[in-house]
Every structure is written in C-alpha cells, then in structure tokens.
C-alpha positions as a printed NumPy array, in Angstrom:
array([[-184.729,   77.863,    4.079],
       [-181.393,   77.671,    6.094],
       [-178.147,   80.347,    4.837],
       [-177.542,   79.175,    1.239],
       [-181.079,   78.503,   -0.082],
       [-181.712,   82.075,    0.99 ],
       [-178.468,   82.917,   -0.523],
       [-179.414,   81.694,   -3.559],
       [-183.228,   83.125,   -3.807],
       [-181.784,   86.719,   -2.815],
       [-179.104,   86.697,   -5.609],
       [-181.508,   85.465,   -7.911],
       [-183.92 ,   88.102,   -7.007],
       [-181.241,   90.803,   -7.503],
       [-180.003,   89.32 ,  -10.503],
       [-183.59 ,   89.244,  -12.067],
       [-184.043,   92.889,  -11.057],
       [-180.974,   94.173,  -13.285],
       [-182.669,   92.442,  -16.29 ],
       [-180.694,   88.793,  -16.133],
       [-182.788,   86.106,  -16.915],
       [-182.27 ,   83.912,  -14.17 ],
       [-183.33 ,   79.915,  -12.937],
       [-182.672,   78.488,   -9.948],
       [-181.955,   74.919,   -9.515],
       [-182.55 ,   72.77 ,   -5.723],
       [-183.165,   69.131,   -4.955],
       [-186.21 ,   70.095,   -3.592],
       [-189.   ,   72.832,   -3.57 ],
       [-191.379,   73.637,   -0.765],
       [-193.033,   76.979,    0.945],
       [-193.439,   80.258,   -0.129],
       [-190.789,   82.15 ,   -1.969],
       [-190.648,   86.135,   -1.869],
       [-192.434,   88.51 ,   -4.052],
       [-189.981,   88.723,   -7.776],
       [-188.462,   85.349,   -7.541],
       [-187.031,   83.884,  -11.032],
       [-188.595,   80.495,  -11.294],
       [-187.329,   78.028,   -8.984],
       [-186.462,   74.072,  -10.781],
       [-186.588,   71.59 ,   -8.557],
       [-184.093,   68.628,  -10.185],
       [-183.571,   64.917,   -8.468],
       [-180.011,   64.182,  -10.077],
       [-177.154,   65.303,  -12.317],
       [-179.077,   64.646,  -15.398],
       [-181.822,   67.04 ,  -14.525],
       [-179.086,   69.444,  -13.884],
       [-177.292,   68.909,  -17.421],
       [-180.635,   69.157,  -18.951],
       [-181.448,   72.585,  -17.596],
       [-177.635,   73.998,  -18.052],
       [-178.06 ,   73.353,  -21.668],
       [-177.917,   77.233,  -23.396],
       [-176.752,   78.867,  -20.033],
       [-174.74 ,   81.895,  -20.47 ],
       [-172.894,   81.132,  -16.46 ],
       [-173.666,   78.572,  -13.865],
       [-173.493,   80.099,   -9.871],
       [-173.223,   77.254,   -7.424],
       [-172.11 ,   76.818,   -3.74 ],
       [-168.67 ,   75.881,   -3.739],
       [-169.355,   72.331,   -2.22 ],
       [-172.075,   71.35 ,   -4.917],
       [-169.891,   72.218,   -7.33 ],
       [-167.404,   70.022,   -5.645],
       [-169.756,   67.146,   -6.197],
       [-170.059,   68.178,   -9.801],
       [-167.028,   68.307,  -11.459],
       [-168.445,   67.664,  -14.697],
       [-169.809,   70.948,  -14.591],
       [-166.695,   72.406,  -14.815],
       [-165.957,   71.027,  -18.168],
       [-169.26 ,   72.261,  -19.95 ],
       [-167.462,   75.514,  -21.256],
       [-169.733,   77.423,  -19.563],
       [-168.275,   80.059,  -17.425],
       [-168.931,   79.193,  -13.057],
       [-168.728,   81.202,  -10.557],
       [-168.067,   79.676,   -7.329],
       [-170.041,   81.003,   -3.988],
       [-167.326,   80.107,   -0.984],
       [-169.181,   83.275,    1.097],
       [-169.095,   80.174,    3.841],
       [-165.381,   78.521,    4.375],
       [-166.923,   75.273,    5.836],
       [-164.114,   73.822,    6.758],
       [-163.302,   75.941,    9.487],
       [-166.996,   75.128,   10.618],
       [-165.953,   71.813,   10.542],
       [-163.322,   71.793,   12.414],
       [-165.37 ,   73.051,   15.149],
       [-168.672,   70.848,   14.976],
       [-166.753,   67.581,   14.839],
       [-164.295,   68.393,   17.774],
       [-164.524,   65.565,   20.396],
       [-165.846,   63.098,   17.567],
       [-163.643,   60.02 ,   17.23 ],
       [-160.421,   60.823,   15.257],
       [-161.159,   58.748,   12.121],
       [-164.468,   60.266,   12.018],
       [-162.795,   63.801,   12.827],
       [-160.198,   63.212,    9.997],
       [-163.097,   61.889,    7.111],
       [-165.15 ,   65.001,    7.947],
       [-162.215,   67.733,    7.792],
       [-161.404,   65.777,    4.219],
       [-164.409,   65.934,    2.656],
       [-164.786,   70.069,    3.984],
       [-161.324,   70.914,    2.617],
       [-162.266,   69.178,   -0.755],
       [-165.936,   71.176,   -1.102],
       [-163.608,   74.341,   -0.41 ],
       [-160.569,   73.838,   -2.39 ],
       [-161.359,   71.764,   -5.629],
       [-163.684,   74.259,   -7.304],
       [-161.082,   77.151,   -6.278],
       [-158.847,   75.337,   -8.962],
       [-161.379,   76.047,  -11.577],
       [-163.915,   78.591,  -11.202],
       [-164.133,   81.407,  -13.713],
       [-165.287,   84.115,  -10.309],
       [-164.985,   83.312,   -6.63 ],
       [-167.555,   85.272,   -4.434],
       [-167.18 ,   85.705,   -0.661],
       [-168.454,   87.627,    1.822],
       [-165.627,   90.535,    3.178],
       [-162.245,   91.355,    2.903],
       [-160.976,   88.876,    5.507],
       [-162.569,   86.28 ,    3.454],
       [-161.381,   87.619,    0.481],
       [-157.785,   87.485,    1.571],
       [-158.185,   83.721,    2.988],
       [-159.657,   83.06 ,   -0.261],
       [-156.738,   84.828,   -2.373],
       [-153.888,   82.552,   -0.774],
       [-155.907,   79.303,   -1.581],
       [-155.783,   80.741,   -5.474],
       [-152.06 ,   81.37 ,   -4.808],
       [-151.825,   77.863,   -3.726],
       [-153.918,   76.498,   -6.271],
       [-151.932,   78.238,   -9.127],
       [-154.739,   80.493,   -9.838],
       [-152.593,   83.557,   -9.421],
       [-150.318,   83.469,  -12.435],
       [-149.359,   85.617,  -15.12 ],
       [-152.377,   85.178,  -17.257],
       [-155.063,   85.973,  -14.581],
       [-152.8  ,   88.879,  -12.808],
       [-152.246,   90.176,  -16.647],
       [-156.122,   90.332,  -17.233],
       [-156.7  ,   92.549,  -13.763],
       [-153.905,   93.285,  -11.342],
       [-156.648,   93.76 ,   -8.734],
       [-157.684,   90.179,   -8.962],
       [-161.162,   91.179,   -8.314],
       [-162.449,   89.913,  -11.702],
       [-161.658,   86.383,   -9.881],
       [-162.553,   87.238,   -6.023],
       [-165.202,   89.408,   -5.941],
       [-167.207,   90.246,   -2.127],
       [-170.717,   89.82 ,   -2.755],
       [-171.911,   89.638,    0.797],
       [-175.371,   88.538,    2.173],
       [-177.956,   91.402,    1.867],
       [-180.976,   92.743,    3.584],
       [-184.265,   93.402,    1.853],
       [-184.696,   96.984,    0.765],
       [-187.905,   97.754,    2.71 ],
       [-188.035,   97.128,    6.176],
       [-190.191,   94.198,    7.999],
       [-193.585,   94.388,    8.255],
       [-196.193,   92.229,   10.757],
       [-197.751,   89.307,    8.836],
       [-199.283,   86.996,   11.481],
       [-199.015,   89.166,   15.133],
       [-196.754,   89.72 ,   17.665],
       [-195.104,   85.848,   17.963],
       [-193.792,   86.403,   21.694],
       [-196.317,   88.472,   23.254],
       [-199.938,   88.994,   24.282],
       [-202.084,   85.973,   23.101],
       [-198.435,   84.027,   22.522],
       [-197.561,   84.268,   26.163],
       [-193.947,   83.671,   25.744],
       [-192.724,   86.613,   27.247],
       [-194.269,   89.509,   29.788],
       [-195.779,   92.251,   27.765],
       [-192.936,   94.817,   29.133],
       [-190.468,   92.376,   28.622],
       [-187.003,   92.937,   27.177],
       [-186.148,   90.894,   24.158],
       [-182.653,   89.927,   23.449],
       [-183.194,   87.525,   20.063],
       [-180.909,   84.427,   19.624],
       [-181.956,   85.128,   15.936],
       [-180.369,   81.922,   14.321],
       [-179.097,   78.782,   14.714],
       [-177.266,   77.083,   18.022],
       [-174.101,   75.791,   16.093],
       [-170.961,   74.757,   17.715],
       [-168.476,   77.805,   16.968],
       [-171.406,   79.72 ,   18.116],
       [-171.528,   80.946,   22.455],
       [-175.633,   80.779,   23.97 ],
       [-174.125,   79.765,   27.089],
       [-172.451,   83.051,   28.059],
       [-176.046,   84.773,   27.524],
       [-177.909,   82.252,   29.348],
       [-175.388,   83.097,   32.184],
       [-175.925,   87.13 ,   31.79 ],
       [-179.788,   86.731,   31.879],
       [-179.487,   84.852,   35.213],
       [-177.269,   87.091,   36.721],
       [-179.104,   90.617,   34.759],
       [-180.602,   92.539,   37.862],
       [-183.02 ,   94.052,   35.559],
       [-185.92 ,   90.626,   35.523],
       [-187.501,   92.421,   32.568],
       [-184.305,   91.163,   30.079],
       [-185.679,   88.274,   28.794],
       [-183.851,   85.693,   26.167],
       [-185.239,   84.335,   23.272],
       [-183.818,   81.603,   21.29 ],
       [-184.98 ,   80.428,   17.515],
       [-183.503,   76.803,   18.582],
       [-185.702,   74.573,   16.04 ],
       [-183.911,   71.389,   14.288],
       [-182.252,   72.85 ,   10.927],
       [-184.161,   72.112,    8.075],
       [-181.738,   69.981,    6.436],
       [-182.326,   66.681,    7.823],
       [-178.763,   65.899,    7.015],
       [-177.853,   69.048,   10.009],
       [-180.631,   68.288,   11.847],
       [-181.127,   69.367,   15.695],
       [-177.945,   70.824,   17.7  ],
       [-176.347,   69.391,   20.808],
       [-176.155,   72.638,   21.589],
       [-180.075,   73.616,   21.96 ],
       [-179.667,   70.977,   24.875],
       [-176.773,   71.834,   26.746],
       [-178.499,   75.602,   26.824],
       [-181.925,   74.438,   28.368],
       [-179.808,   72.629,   30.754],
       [-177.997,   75.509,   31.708],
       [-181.353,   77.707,   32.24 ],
       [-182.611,   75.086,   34.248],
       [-179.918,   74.757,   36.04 ],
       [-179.9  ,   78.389,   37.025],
       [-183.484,   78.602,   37.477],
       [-184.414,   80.759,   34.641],
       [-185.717,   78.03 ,   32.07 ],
       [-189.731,   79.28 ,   30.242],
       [-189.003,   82.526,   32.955],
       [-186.263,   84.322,   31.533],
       [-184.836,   81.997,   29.031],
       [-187.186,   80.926,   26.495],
       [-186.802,   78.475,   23.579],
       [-188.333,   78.148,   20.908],
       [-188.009,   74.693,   19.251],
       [-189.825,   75.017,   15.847],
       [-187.525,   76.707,   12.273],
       [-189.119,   79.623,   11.783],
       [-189.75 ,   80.149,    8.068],
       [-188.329,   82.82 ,    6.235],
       [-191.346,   84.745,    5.364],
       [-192.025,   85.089,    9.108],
       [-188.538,   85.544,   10.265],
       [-190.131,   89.604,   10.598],
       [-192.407,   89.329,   12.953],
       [-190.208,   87.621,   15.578],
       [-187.447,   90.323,   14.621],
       [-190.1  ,   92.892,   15.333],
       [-191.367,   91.471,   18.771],
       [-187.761,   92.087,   19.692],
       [-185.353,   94.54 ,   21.352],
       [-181.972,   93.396,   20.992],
       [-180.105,   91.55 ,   18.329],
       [-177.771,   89.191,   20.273],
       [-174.592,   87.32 ,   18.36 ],
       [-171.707,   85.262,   20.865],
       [-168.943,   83.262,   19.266],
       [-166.034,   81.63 ,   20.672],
       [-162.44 ,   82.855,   20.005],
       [-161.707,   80.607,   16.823],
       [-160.171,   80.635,   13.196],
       [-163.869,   80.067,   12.412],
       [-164.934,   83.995,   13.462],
       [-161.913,   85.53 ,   12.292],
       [-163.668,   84.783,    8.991],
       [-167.263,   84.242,    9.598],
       [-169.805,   86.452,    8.042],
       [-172.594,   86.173,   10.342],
       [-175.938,   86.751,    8.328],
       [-178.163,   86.604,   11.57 ],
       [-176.748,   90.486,   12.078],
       [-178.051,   91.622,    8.438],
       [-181.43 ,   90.497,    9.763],
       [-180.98 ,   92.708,   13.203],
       [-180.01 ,   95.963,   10.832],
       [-183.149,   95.202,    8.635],
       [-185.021,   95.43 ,   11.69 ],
       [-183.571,   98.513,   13.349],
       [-182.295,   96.455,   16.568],
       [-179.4  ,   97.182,   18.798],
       [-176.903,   94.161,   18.475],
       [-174.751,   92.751,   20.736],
       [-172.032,   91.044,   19.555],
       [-169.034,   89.521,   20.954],
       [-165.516,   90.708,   19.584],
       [-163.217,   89.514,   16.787],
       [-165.246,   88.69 ,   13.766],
       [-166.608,   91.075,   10.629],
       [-169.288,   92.706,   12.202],
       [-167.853,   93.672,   15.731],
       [-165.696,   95.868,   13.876],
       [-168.895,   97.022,   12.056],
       [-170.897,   97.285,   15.786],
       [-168.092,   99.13 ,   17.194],
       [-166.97 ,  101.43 ,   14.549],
       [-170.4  ,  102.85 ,   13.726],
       [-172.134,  102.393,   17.434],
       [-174.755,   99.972,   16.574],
       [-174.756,   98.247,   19.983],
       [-171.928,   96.848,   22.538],
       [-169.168,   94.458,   21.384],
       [-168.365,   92.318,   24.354],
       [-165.003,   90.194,   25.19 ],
       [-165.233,   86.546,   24.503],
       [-166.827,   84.345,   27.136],
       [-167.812,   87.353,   29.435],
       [-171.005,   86.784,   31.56 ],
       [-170.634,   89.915,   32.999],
       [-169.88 ,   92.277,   30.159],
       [-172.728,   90.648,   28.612],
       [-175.242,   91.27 ,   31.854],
       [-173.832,   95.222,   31.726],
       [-174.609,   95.386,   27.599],
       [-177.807,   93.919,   28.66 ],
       [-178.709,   96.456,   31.497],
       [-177.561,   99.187,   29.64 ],
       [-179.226,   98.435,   26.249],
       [-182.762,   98.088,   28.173],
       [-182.068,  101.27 ,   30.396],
       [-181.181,  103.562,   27.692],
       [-183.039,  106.975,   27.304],
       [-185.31 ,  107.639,   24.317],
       [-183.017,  109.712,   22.349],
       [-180.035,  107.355,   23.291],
       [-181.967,  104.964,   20.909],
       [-183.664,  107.621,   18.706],
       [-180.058,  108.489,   17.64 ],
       [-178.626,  104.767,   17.312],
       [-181.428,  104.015,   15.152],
       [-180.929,  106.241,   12.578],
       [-177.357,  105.045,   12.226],
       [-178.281,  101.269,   12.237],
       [-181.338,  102.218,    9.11 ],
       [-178.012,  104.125,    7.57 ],
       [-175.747,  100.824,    7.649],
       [-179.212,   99.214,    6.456],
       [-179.973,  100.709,    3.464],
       [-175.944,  100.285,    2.389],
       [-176.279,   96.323,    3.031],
       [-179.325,   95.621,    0.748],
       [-179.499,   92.451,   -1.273],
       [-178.827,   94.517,   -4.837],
       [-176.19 ,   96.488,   -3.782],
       [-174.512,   93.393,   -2.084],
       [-175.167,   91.796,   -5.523],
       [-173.554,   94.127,   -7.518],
       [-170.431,   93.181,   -8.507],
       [-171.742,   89.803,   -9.807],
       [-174.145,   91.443,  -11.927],
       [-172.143,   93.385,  -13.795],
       [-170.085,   90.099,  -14.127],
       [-173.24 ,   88.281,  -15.782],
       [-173.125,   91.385,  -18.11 ],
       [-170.254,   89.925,  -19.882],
       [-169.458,   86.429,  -18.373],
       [-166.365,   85.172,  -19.438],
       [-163.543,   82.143,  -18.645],
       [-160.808,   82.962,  -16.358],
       [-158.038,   84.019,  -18.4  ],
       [-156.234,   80.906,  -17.001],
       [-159.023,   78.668,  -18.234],
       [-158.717,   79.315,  -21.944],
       [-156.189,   77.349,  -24.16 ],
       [-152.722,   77.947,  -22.668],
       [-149.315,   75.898,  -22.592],
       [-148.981,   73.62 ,  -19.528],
       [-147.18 ,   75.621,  -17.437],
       [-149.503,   78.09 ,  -17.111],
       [-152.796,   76.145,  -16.262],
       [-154.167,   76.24 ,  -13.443],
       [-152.325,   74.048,  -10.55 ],
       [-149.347,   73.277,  -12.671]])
C-alpha cells in the first residue's frame, strides 16, 4: 500500500475501534491487512460503488476520487472529503520540465481533484494547521464560508477538521530478521543506518544525502534507500531513484555507502527495516509543496524510536526542532547534513537515552486513534453542511 490506501485502512481501523461499523471500498484487493481491519470491498466501477453506498450513514473518500464521482455528492448522504494531500502542489513539482501542454493538462486535472469536492463536502479533513488554513481560503473562495456554515460553528472546525496520519499504538516488532544486516549483507554489521524511509519523489532532496555520505569522515554512516517502483502502476518508478545511483556512482560510494534498495517494501514489513536502522532521514527542496506537506515517512521514524533528520521549513521541522528529536538542516546543505550525520552516530549513550524518551513521548501523542478523533465523533452524529440543506440561492454554496 502507498500513503492513501494506508490512510484509509488506519482510519478504518480507528473508526471500527470506537464502535462505527465501517467498509472500505478499493479497485483492488491484495496482501495482508493489519490485525482489526473492517472488511475491505474490492469494487471494479461506479455501480459497485452505488451498490455498496446504499444504507450508508457517511461516505469518506480522497478528495480526487470523489472528484471523479460527482454523483456521489448528490446521494444525500453526508461526505467527508480527505484533502490531508494538496496534490496539486505535488504536481506542480513532478511535471516541471514536461512540455507545456502536458504541464498545463496535468496542473488542470490536480486543481480539479482538489477544488471541486471542496464546493460540496459536508467535512474537510487535512493533516495540520498550515493545511488547514490553505484549505480554509479555498472554502472562502468556494463560497463555503457564509453565514449559514459560520452560524452553525464560528470555529469552522465542524467543516475543516485536522485528522493527521497516525502511528500504531504499540511499537514495531521483528517479523522476518534483520533486512540489512548479517545474512542480508547490505550493510557492515557496525554500520550506521540513515533510512531514506519512503519514496524518491520530485519535491523530495536524496541528492544532498548522497553528497553528505560521500563526504561523512565517519565510513561507518551508511545510506539506505527504500527506492522500489510505487505500487500504483499509474506512479510507477521515479526518475529520481536514477539520478541518485548516478550520483553514488559518481562519487564512488554506490553498494559501499549508498545502498538501494529497488523492491516496495510492504507495509507489514515496513518494521523490520525501521528497526535495522539508526536514523530517520527526510530532505525536501524549498517549495510551496513543503510549506504544506505532511510528511508521513516521519510518523514511521517516531513509531520506531529513531533520531530524524529533517531539512527545514515544513510541519515536522518545527516538530524536530521544538521538541529535540534530531537536527533540522538548511535546504540543500551537504555539509550540515555530513555534521547531523557525524554527530547523530557519535553521540554518547545517555545523549540518546534522553532523546528517546522524548521521541516515544511525541509517539504515543501521534497514534492512529487519537489522530482519528475528531472524525469519529463526527460519524457519531453525521450531518449535511449547514450550507448543503435547502437554502435560497444566494446562500448555496459557490453562489
């Protein structure tokens, strides 16, 4: 599962755990699911899907499937809208240097999944407050703030509710070994692991670690990257994953101290390679993308008690930073990086004893129920938007 199918199992999960009785639809169903799953639907087309809605009490879908479903909107069944992931500024970055038609048809089509459900969902869900604020002035825009829904909560947070990503509330546990070491042979056995613990996308900066490990006097710091084709076929495999073995190779550290790893990892063994590890690493470029960017591959590094390194300027560096988690580093910065590096695998005992204990502290406040808590007590009592009820013209929304 890539971000939103996990999304969508984790909510589910929560959701199920309050006492909701809970189904989850997807084109497709494969693999192992967690322990407590609601039962999982696969359905082939919009039919299937109107079948299965029929007696549903709310519908939660991602705001660009919804997009593609309009007719949902018109069921009279109250929809929340999931836009934790503003795409469009994604795809602003992963289509830059693409022809300018092509450019143009892609930006469209992201700006429609994000906007056109804002217009009519009964509850928006994001992930933070930045998102939450980018979100609000697209309802402004969209006529969503108006006397009706302001009347009903001044707040607006019975229409824009955070509900970030979560972590699991026990910690990781081995399943199949240590994926890196010993009988693996990946890494040295005393190696130092800084995990790449996600996808190579385009808004995201391997480079500038590639660099640091090459130029890291300590040869134990060691770089691991989870670079396997996304399992979407319509994502697929990153240009990126290829312009970062070049690099390594190019600096001579390529399968020495740069190692990557070309197969998705599965969910249900993402532990194992989070437990073979030492450092959490997360670069980004300076971008309107990581102003708002939630990055999920960080919720993974608390749930596994790692150090993170982060660069500046998005959600969680003020998280990193605030709370001493790790190092924040400027953007671009080989060399801050290499000094994060040295000093995160040169660190005394209690140095790391102490960290620790605050990074299980931020854990346990980032699990998947609390994160899903304001959307459960929605599906306590859901409910139309004020706005979407019966109402003279001028009041509906985007009038």
């Amino acid at each position: 599962m890539a971000g939103p199918a996990i999304r969508a199992v984790e909510l589910a999960r929560a959701l199920a755990a309050e006492g909701h009785p809970v189904e989850v639809l997807a084109p497709e169903v494969s693999g192992p699911l967690p322990a407590g799953t609601p039962p999982v639907s696969a359905v082939e087309d919009d039919e299937a899907v109107r079948a299965r809605l029929q007696g549903a009490d709310a519908v939660v879908g991602f705001s660009a499937v919804l997009a593609e479903r309009p007719w949902i909107f018109e069921l009279g069944i109250p929809v929340v809208v999931d836009a934790y992931d503003p795409g469009l500024l994604e795809t602003l970055v992963r289509f830059q240097g693409s022809p300018v038609n092509e450019q143009r048809d892609w930006v469209s089509a992201a700006r429609r999944h994000l906007l056109d459900p804002l217009e009519r969902a009964d509850l928006v869900l994001v992930a933070s407050e930045r998102q939450r604020h980018l979100v609000l002035g697209l309802l402004v825009a969209a006529g969503r703030v108006n006397p009706r829904t302001v009347a009903e909560d001044p707040t607006l947070r019975s229409l824009c509710a955070v509900v970030p990503f979560g972590t699991p509330s026990d910690p990781p546990e081995p399943t199949g070994g240590d994926p890196l070491r010993g009988s693996a042979g990946l890494v040295a056995d005393d190696a130092v692991v800084a995990l790449w613990g996600g996808g190579l996308y385009g808004w995201l900066d391997p480079l500038t670690l590639v660099r640091a490990v090459a130029r890291c006097e300590d040869e134990r710091v060691v770089a691991v990257f989870l670079a396997g084709p996304h399992p979407t076929p319509a994502v697929g495999a990153s240009p990126l994953v290829e312009r970062t073995r070049q690099l390594a190779d190019d600096l001579g550290v390529l399968g020495r101290r740069v190692v990557l790893v070309e197969r998705w990892v599965p969910y249900a063994e993402r532990g194992d390679w989070l437990l073979s590890a030492d450092i959490g690493v997360s670069l980004h470029h300076d971008h309107v993308e990581t102003t708002f960017s939630f990055r999920t591959r960080i919720l993974d590094y608390l749930w596994a008690g790692l150090p993170i390194l982060c660069t500046q300027g998005d959600h969680f560096a003020d998280i990193v930073e605030g709370e001493e988690l790790g190092a924040v580093v400027p953007f671009g910065s080989a060399g801050a990086v290499a000094a994060a590096l040295r000093s995160l695998a040169g660190e005394t005992a209690e140095t790391a004893r102490r960290r620790s204990a605050r990074i299980a502290s931020r854990a346990a406040r980032s699990t998947w129920s609390s994160a899903a808590a304001p959307l459960a007590d929605w599906c306590t009592r859901p409910r139309l938007a004020a706005d979407r009820s019966a109402l003279p013209g001028d009041l509906r929304p985007g009038s």
